């Protein structure tokens, strides 16, 4: 007896009910994107490793799955050197940037794209983190009206949350602006050369105690004498009750050195806030000057969706320099991403996943016609033929595979399968049609019965 | 200026129209599977390399993309040795077998599963072959009535062809039976120990001339004296006009040594033929005793779908031993696979791909409402709000991003976008609703106008 082979750690098997639940989320992602005017695109599952290093630096190599052709000795040699030629995509944005750059001249302005499929990260498995997970991205490229695009992006994300039954009481979109944050940090005596390090530190601060924060700030090159202001900014209380969000005025009033008075700081925030109100999503959103987002590539508005003041379920922001990095023209861009793993846990915890029956019906998986024989040989022989006819009519048709001739038991199978109709073949010309939703039945000619259930 | 980075050779970028055409095929695969009572499953994109070697032997290692965690030195060392711990799936069947074996006891009998996603092969790129392609699989496990399951499998495949507009004049399902073929080969003096090699040779024979055939047969261990009969069998004419398929009687009459008379040979073929007729698909199918299928794991019925007597677009068969190989219980099984690459080329060559407009409508991508401003500041300001309302009503809504105030030009944009309705905001309370299908328009209160187009 051979040993069973396990799936790789951090990956998932989706049996039919698991997959239907996954499709429920994917379907919400897709229909929301389409409602908001995004067009779907896709790219390769693996790319040249270099593509990811361009965006994220060489450190990414140890966080991804590297791949090579088993046919190619030269490629294996590259793998040996720790830099295989290909990598499974850890995120889609580099592919999107490559694709946009390749056709920038012919694409509409703005270009609105969405994407959903698997991503891969070589990290240790833990709750909420897997090595293969699904990701949804929406991006708006080449809209010169940044505030408009920023808010369109947030609006699509909010609509998804709402579609799945979440409310502003469950979650908040915490937004900020990198330019504003940089101005504030400058007022805290952070110099431009240390700005990226400061953003990274801001992003990580909740995982560090004060001493570690100070050490890291020093390590990142912040002059030690300048630390106090920055430290004060870092340590501002963060968690807020979603039900009573801090107002923008309050938030700005908290700033050190009276920086709030400067129009370069208040301006973009006020414009964003007004546009969020125009789009009817202001009640979902709150300014959070602590939101920095770790990735170096953000250039303007940034946001995170936080559920129950705790779990981040989505995040995004403006990245106006990225397309140039991939050899494209200067292109304003904004987008967000959401994974399926944390989202599924949240929906589950909040009881927001519909029943399997409801999901099956919503996804068009419901059995329309469940075919039974009355047990006579001529009825038995007719089953495959009737199935073929039903399917040609566009109906989802199943049959009983039971050997029992007990019609009651067979009808119970039809009901368990959530079939709309049970069709009992009575002879070569007649069948009984049982409407399982209304619990009525009629016996009649096969042709007429089929006509009556044809969509 | 950075150098543009190309996508890996043999992979594809799908821009919106490319992806919509791909989704058209995927949608046909999915809805056909569901009509035929298959449930969808999925597994990891990469598996332990060992999983593929178990099914296909160690030779598979040079035909696949191997993968390893960039974080893990031990895994990189395995890659260096030519056997990385993971591999991108070259096919789904090993995952299916692993998943079935893991839960065989709890799964229904029969279990009918379908799957569709990407597969990966490390081969040279050529027309009809890519390194990443989409694959559709349907499998029926644990049905003790083999003929019934065999024909259900073929019927689903035929329904897909028919759904996409192909006819028996375009393509034929060429079926055979491995057991029958083995009996015939035995009659040609092939011994059981050489049977697998003989199947492989049959499968490859069209790529070889007679001398090469004879050499290979000898190399595979066929006694040279026994070659003539086998050779005669190999060289039987193969191509036939689909319009006048060889009858089963004619085909069996062609067999050497009068083997056709033996019930072990005629029996399964005649049973299959009868069941194909019962399922109303006999006109698509023709017995072809030359069909061997290369893969060693087939055990009974095998089939290929050949288009225009030339291109294989799908194939499958019975594999009753495979689940045991993956530590499961003895389980009869039959299934088939179809890729998207050859299928797309065929549909394109035959003009069977619907227009982009038709595909967009069929996939639910059509814009329901295209929002314009009449150019006044208060109308401009209302655009985001109206879009939000439309989307909350479940409508696919887009807006014009043009700066022109020429309504005629803007309406042309709406028509180019194949929008169902154009909505021109006239004031904060009124809009003009233009039905672009019927070329009618009305002006009225916003609420009433929205009511009239709410689904």
mmCIF file of C-alpha atoms in Angstrom, chain B residues 84-349:
data_model
loop_
_atom_site.group_PDB
_atom_site.id
_atom_site.type_symbol
_atom_site.label_atom_id
_atom_site.label_comp_id
_atom_site.label_asym_id
_atom_site.label_seq_id
_atom_site.Cartn_x
_atom_site.Cartn_y
_atom_site.Cartn_z
ATOM 1 C CA UNK B 84 13.047 20.616 -6.317
ATOM 2 C CA UNK B 85 10.397 19.871 -3.654
ATOM 3 C CA UNK B 86 7.505 21.372 -5.629
ATOM 4 C CA UNK B 87 6.320 21.477 -9.218
ATOM 5 C CA UNK B 88 3.751 23.591 -11.048
ATOM 6 C CA UNK B 89 0.946 21.223 -12.025
ATOM 7 C CA UNK B 90 1.434 19.873 -15.560
ATOM 8 C CA UNK B 91 -2.064 18.336 -15.261
ATOM 9 C CA UNK B 92 -4.768 18.111 -12.615
ATOM 10 C CA UNK B 93 -5.369 14.340 -12.472
ATOM 11 C CA UNK B 94 -2.752 13.602 -9.757
ATOM 12 C CA UNK B 95 -4.311 16.271 -7.515
ATOM 13 C CA UNK B 96 -7.756 14.833 -8.175
ATOM 14 C CA UNK B 97 -6.520 11.347 -7.325
ATOM 15 C CA UNK B 98 -4.888 12.610 -4.112
ATOM 16 C CA UNK B 99 -8.067 14.472 -3.111
ATOM 17 C CA UNK B 100 -10.325 11.542 -3.934
ATOM 18 C CA UNK B 101 -8.104 9.064 -2.081
ATOM 19 C CA UNK B 102 -8.059 11.307 1.018
ATOM 20 C CA UNK B 103 -11.849 11.262 1.376
ATOM 21 C CA UNK B 104 -12.956 8.213 -0.609
ATOM 22 C CA UNK B 105 -15.003 6.878 2.302
ATOM 23 C CA UNK B 106 -17.208 9.961 2.657
ATOM 24 C CA UNK B 107 -17.722 10.815 -1.017
ATOM 25 C CA UNK B 108 -20.868 9.905 -2.987
ATOM 26 C CA UNK B 109 -20.878 7.043 -5.457
ATOM 27 C CA UNK B 110 -20.433 8.027 -8.164
ATOM 28 C CA UNK B 111 -18.494 11.238 -7.537
ATOM 29 C CA UNK B 112 -18.559 13.562 -10.548
ATOM 30 C CA UNK B 113 -16.001 16.347 -10.453
ATOM 31 C CA UNK B 114 -14.924 19.004 -12.890
ATOM 32 C CA UNK B 115 -11.986 21.372 -12.724
ATOM 33 C CA UNK B 116 -10.694 24.240 -14.844
ATOM 34 C CA UNK B 117 -7.600 26.336 -14.370
ATOM 35 C CA UNK B 118 -3.992 26.723 -15.532
ATOM 36 C CA UNK B 119 -1.465 23.961 -16.180
ATOM 37 C CA UNK B 120 2.244 24.376 -16.902
ATOM 38 C CA UNK B 121 4.674 22.457 -19.098
ATOM 39 C CA UNK B 122 8.350 23.176 -19.620
ATOM 40 C CA UNK B 123 8.290 22.642 -23.341
ATOM 41 C CA UNK B 124 9.315 24.626 -26.327
ATOM 42 C CA UNK B 125 6.696 27.104 -27.482
ATOM 43 C CA UNK B 126 4.952 26.322 -30.784
ATOM 44 C CA UNK B 127 1.536 26.795 -32.401
ATOM 45 C CA UNK B 128 -1.007 25.079 -30.186
ATOM 46 C CA UNK B 129 1.457 24.528 -27.326
ATOM 47 C CA UNK B 130 2.192 26.949 -24.554
ATOM 48 C CA UNK B 131 4.007 26.765 -21.239
ATOM 49 C CA UNK B 132 0.947 27.989 -19.372
ATOM 50 C CA UNK B 133 -2.472 27.007 -20.701
ATOM 51 C CA UNK B 134 -5.975 26.461 -19.415
ATOM 52 C CA UNK B 135 -7.306 22.979 -18.977
ATOM 53 C CA UNK B 136 -10.780 21.586 -18.335
ATOM 54 C CA UNK B 137 -11.211 18.155 -16.757
ATOM 55 C CA UNK B 138 -14.341 16.129 -16.029
ATOM 56 C CA UNK B 139 -14.040 12.896 -14.072
ATOM 57 C CA UNK B 140 -16.493 10.268 -12.847
ATOM 58 C CA UNK B 141 -15.266 8.128 -9.963
ATOM 59 C CA UNK B 142 -16.709 5.045 -8.327
ATOM 60 C CA UNK B 143 -19.474 4.254 -10.794
ATOM 61 C CA UNK B 144 -19.540 0.457 -11.040
ATOM 62 C CA UNK B 145 -21.402 0.654 -14.336
ATOM 63 C CA UNK B 146 -18.380 1.377 -16.503
ATOM 64 C CA UNK B 147 -20.167 1.725 -19.808
ATOM 65 C CA UNK B 148 -22.640 4.185 -18.301
ATOM 66 C CA UNK B 149 -19.840 6.336 -16.863
ATOM 67 C CA UNK B 150 -17.789 6.097 -20.067
ATOM 68 C CA UNK B 151 -20.695 7.407 -22.093
ATOM 69 C CA UNK B 152 -21.613 10.120 -19.552
ATOM 70 C CA UNK B 153 -18.053 11.330 -19.878
ATOM 71 C CA UNK B 154 -18.139 11.387 -23.685
ATOM 72 C CA UNK B 155 -21.611 12.987 -23.639
ATOM 73 C CA UNK B 156 -20.387 15.910 -21.569
ATOM 74 C CA UNK B 157 -17.453 16.437 -23.923
ATOM 75 C CA UNK B 158 -19.728 16.295 -26.976
ATOM 76 C CA UNK B 159 -22.176 18.754 -25.408
ATOM 77 C CA UNK B 160 -19.335 21.261 -24.965
ATOM 78 C CA UNK B 161 -18.393 20.931 -28.645
ATOM 79 C CA UNK B 162 -22.009 21.410 -29.633
ATOM 80 C CA UNK B 163 -22.451 24.370 -27.265
ATOM 81 C CA UNK B 164 -19.563 26.127 -29.007
ATOM 82 C CA UNK B 165 -21.133 25.562 -32.425
ATOM 83 C CA UNK B 166 -19.106 22.566 -33.610
ATOM 84 C CA UNK B 167 -20.917 19.718 -35.380
ATOM 85 C CA UNK B 168 -20.224 16.072 -36.250
ATOM 86 C CA UNK B 169 -19.086 17.420 -39.643
ATOM 87 C CA UNK B 170 -16.316 19.369 -37.901
ATOM 88 C CA UNK B 171 -15.115 16.795 -35.469
ATOM 89 C CA UNK B 172 -15.367 13.188 -34.399
ATOM 90 C CA UNK B 173 -14.987 11.393 -31.114
ATOM 91 C CA UNK B 174 -12.732 8.443 -31.943
ATOM 92 C CA UNK B 175 -13.089 5.845 -29.281
ATOM 93 C CA UNK B 176 -11.463 2.558 -28.586
ATOM 94 C CA UNK B 177 -11.053 0.172 -25.685
ATOM 95 C CA UNK B 178 -7.679 -0.657 -24.171
ATOM 96 C CA UNK B 179 -8.796 -4.164 -23.188
ATOM 97 C CA UNK B 180 -10.019 -4.841 -26.692
ATOM 98 C CA UNK B 181 -6.841 -3.400 -28.143
ATOM 99 C CA UNK B 182 -4.745 -5.584 -25.860
ATOM 100 C CA UNK B 183 -6.656 -8.676 -27.018
ATOM 101 C CA UNK B 184 -6.036 -7.703 -30.635
ATOM 102 C CA UNK B 185 -2.356 -7.064 -29.992
ATOM 103 C CA UNK B 186 -2.112 -10.420 -28.262
ATOM 104 C CA UNK B 187 -3.559 -11.935 -31.421
ATOM 105 C CA UNK B 188 -0.730 -10.102 -33.244
ATOM 106 C CA UNK B 189 1.669 -12.000 -30.943
ATOM 107 C CA UNK B 190 2.468 -9.100 -28.631
ATOM 108 C CA UNK B 191 3.072 -10.506 -25.146
ATOM 109 C CA UNK B 192 1.720 -8.913 -21.964
ATOM 110 C CA UNK B 193 5.178 -7.787 -20.887
ATOM 111 C CA UNK B 194 5.463 -5.705 -24.065
ATOM 112 C CA UNK B 195 1.899 -4.396 -24.002
ATOM 113 C CA UNK B 196 2.657 -0.968 -22.535
ATOM 114 C CA UNK B 197 5.468 -0.414 -25.029
ATOM 115 C CA UNK B 198 3.165 -1.467 -27.839
ATOM 116 C CA UNK B 199 0.544 1.098 -26.764
ATOM 117 C CA UNK B 200 3.165 3.835 -26.727
ATOM 118 C CA UNK B 201 4.339 2.797 -30.169
ATOM 119 C CA UNK B 202 0.783 2.839 -31.505
ATOM 120 C CA UNK B 203 0.333 6.286 -30.101
ATOM 121 C CA UNK B 204 3.465 7.624 -31.777
ATOM 122 C CA UNK B 205 3.288 5.765 -35.072
ATOM 123 C CA UNK B 206 2.110 8.696 -37.170
ATOM 124 C CA UNK B 207 5.330 10.525 -36.420
ATOM 125 C CA UNK B 208 7.485 7.564 -37.624
ATOM 126 C CA UNK B 209 8.217 5.957 -40.991
ATOM 127 C CA UNK B 210 7.964 2.188 -41.414
ATOM 128 C CA UNK B 211 11.626 1.515 -40.784
ATOM 129 C CA UNK B 212 11.635 3.596 -37.615
ATOM 130 C CA UNK B 213 8.473 1.795 -36.516
ATOM 131 C CA UNK B 214 10.147 -1.573 -36.962
ATOM 132 C CA UNK B 215 13.287 -0.430 -35.131
ATOM 133 C CA UNK B 216 11.276 0.933 -32.230
ATOM 134 C CA UNK B 217 9.184 -2.199 -32.023
ATOM 135 C CA UNK B 218 12.379 -4.221 -31.795
ATOM 136 C CA UNK B 219 13.827 -1.860 -29.209
ATOM 137 C CA UNK B 220 10.698 -2.153 -27.086
ATOM 138 C CA UNK B 221 11.330 -5.901 -26.993
ATOM 139 C CA UNK B 222 8.925 -7.165 -29.637
ATOM 140 C CA UNK B 223 10.407 -10.385 -31.061
ATOM 141 C CA UNK B 224 11.402 -9.536 -34.613
ATOM 142 C CA UNK B 225 9.660 -12.539 -36.072
ATOM 143 C CA UNK B 226 6.372 -11.329 -34.597
ATOM 144 C CA UNK B 227 6.612 -7.900 -36.101
ATOM 145 C CA UNK B 228 4.745 -8.441 -39.377
ATOM 146 C CA UNK B 229 1.288 -8.930 -37.837
ATOM 147 C CA UNK B 230 1.784 -6.053 -35.477
ATOM 148 C CA UNK B 231 3.116 -3.972 -38.315
ATOM 149 C CA UNK B 232 0.098 -4.752 -40.429
ATOM 150 C CA UNK B 233 -2.110 -3.621 -37.565
ATOM 151 C CA UNK B 234 -0.114 -0.454 -37.024
ATOM 152 C CA UNK B 235 -0.221 0.516 -40.664
ATOM 153 C CA UNK B 236 -3.943 0.176 -41.223
ATOM 154 C CA UNK B 237 -5.273 3.296 -42.857
ATOM 155 C CA UNK B 238 -6.316 5.763 -40.236
ATOM 156 C CA UNK B 239 -7.764 8.939 -41.639
ATOM 157 C CA UNK B 240 -11.364 8.621 -42.498
ATOM 158 C CA UNK B 241 -13.937 11.033 -43.731
ATOM 159 C CA UNK B 242 -16.051 12.008 -40.751
ATOM 160 C CA UNK B 243 -19.097 12.237 -42.938
ATOM 161 C CA UNK B 244 -19.065 8.508 -43.642
ATOM 162 C CA UNK B 245 -17.614 6.884 -40.562
ATOM 163 C CA UNK B 246 -16.593 3.269 -40.731
ATOM 164 C CA UNK B 247 -19.246 1.134 -39.145
ATOM 165 C CA UNK B 248 -18.337 -0.958 -36.197
ATOM 166 C CA UNK B 249 -18.956 -4.101 -38.219
ATOM 167 C CA UNK B 250 -16.571 -2.936 -40.955
ATOM 168 C CA UNK B 251 -13.964 -1.958 -38.418
ATOM 169 C CA UNK B 252 -14.121 -5.297 -36.630
ATOM 170 C CA UNK B 253 -14.036 -7.137 -39.968
ATOM 171 C CA UNK B 254 -10.655 -5.521 -40.656
ATOM 172 C CA UNK B 255 -9.030 -7.203 -37.701
ATOM 173 C CA UNK B 256 -6.297 -9.776 -38.267
ATOM 174 C CA UNK B 257 -6.744 -13.438 -37.430
ATOM 175 C CA UNK B 258 -10.510 -13.170 -37.240
ATOM 176 C CA UNK B 259 -10.159 -11.882 -33.687
ATOM 177 C CA UNK B 260 -13.359 -9.947 -34.049
ATOM 178 C CA UNK B 261 -15.317 -13.110 -33.482
ATOM 179 C CA UNK B 262 -14.088 -13.323 -29.908
ATOM 180 C CA UNK B 263 -16.689 -11.970 -27.463
ATOM 181 C CA UNK B 264 -14.038 -10.319 -25.266
ATOM 182 C CA UNK B 265 -13.275 -8.140 -28.244
ATOM 183 C CA UNK B 266 -16.641 -7.352 -29.694
ATOM 184 C CA UNK B 267 -18.485 -7.212 -26.356
ATOM 185 C CA UNK B 268 -17.290 -3.933 -24.820
ATOM 186 C CA UNK B 269 -17.345 -2.175 -28.182
ATOM 187 C CA UNK B 270 -20.905 -3.193 -28.926
ATOM 188 C CA UNK B 271 -22.028 -2.183 -25.421
ATOM 189 C CA UNK B 272 -20.376 1.211 -25.786
ATOM 190 C CA UNK B 273 -21.957 1.728 -29.174
ATOM 191 C CA UNK B 274 -25.418 0.955 -27.845
ATOM 192 C CA UNK B 275 -25.013 3.329 -24.904
ATOM 193 C CA UNK B 276 -23.759 6.096 -27.209
ATOM 194 C CA UNK B 277 -26.936 5.699 -29.246
ATOM 195 C CA UNK B 278 -29.064 5.815 -26.083
ATOM 196 C CA UNK B 279 -27.430 9.104 -25.151
ATOM 197 C CA UNK B 280 -28.113 10.514 -28.627
ATOM 198 C CA UNK B 281 -24.453 11.112 -29.442
ATOM 199 C CA UNK B 282 -23.669 8.155 -31.726
ATOM 200 C CA UNK B 283 -23.467 10.481 -34.745
ATOM 201 C CA UNK B 284 -20.474 12.238 -33.129
ATOM 202 C CA UNK B 285 -18.619 9.012 -32.363
ATOM 203 C CA UNK B 286 -16.710 6.467 -34.367
ATOM 204 C CA UNK B 287 -14.794 3.378 -33.328
ATOM 205 C CA UNK B 288 -11.119 3.791 -34.149
ATOM 206 C CA UNK B 289 -9.020 0.781 -33.242
ATOM 207 C CA UNK B 290 -5.910 2.854 -33.838
ATOM 208 C CA UNK B 291 -6.580 5.116 -30.868
ATOM 209 C CA UNK B 292 -4.257 3.966 -28.096
ATOM 210 C CA UNK B 293 -3.581 7.140 -26.017
ATOM 211 C CA UNK B 294 0.018 7.377 -24.887
ATOM 212 C CA UNK B 295 -0.465 7.449 -21.149
ATOM 213 C CA UNK B 296 0.171 4.140 -19.461
ATOM 214 C CA UNK B 297 -2.547 4.621 -16.890
ATOM 215 C CA UNK B 298 -5.581 3.998 -19.115
ATOM 216 C CA UNK B 299 -7.313 0.698 -18.511
ATOM 217 C CA UNK B 300 -10.487 0.571 -20.638
ATOM 218 C CA UNK B 301 -12.337 2.903 -22.982
ATOM 219 C CA UNK B 302 -10.157 5.633 -24.473
ATOM 220 C CA UNK B 303 -11.147 8.460 -26.793
ATOM 221 C CA UNK B 304 -9.853 11.467 -28.681
ATOM 222 C CA UNK B 305 -11.771 14.319 -30.261
ATOM 223 C CA UNK B 306 -10.248 15.017 -33.668
ATOM 224 C CA UNK B 307 -11.155 18.149 -35.592
ATOM 225 C CA UNK B 308 -10.998 18.167 -39.394
ATOM 226 C CA UNK B 309 -9.290 14.765 -39.317
ATOM 227 C CA UNK B 310 -6.233 16.451 -37.929
ATOM 228 C CA UNK B 311 -6.119 18.321 -34.641
ATOM 229 C CA UNK B 312 -6.794 16.634 -31.309
ATOM 230 C CA UNK B 313 -8.790 18.994 -29.118
ATOM 231 C CA UNK B 314 -9.647 16.682 -26.225
ATOM 232 C CA UNK B 315 -8.951 13.203 -24.983
ATOM 233 C CA UNK B 316 -9.619 10.876 -22.134
ATOM 234 C CA UNK B 317 -10.485 7.434 -20.990
ATOM 235 C CA UNK B 318 -10.883 4.973 -18.166
ATOM 236 C CA UNK B 319 -8.212 4.710 -15.473
ATOM 237 C CA UNK B 320 -9.338 2.138 -12.922
ATOM 238 C CA UNK B 321 -5.976 1.660 -11.185
ATOM 239 C CA UNK B 322 -4.952 5.249 -10.533
ATOM 240 C CA UNK B 323 -6.723 5.955 -7.236
ATOM 241 C CA UNK B 324 -4.989 2.917 -5.709
ATOM 242 C CA UNK B 325 -1.633 4.308 -6.799
ATOM 243 C CA UNK B 326 -2.413 7.324 -4.620
ATOM 244 C CA UNK B 327 -3.205 5.188 -1.564
ATOM 245 C CA UNK B 328 -6.966 5.143 -2.146
ATOM 246 C CA UNK B 329 -9.322 2.164 -2.376
ATOM 247 C CA UNK B 330 -9.834 0.360 -5.718
ATOM 248 C CA UNK B 331 -11.986 2.835 -7.650
ATOM 249 C CA UNK B 332 -13.277 2.692 -11.209
ATOM 250 C CA UNK B 333 -12.718 6.057 -12.869
ATOM 251 C CA UNK B 334 -13.113 7.737 -16.232
ATOM 252 C CA UNK B 335 -12.472 11.263 -17.386
ATOM 253 C CA UNK B 336 -11.292 13.575 -20.100
ATOM 254 C CA UNK B 337 -9.369 16.806 -20.508
ATOM 255 C CA UNK B 338 -9.498 19.674 -22.971
ATOM 256 C CA UNK B 339 -7.113 22.623 -23.277
ATOM 257 C CA UNK B 340 -7.955 26.138 -24.358
ATOM 258 C CA UNK B 341 -5.167 26.702 -26.866
ATOM 259 C CA UNK B 342 -6.078 24.327 -29.707
ATOM 260 C CA UNK B 343 -9.777 24.873 -28.998
ATOM 261 C CA UNK B 344 -9.402 28.645 -29.409
ATOM 262 C CA UNK B 345 -7.502 28.233 -32.683
ATOM 263 C CA UNK B 346 -10.213 25.944 -34.039
ATOM 264 C CA UNK B 347 -13.079 28.244 -33.064
ATOM 265 C CA UNK B 348 -11.198 31.151 -34.596
ATOM 266 C CA UNK B 349 -10.434 29.276 -37.836
#
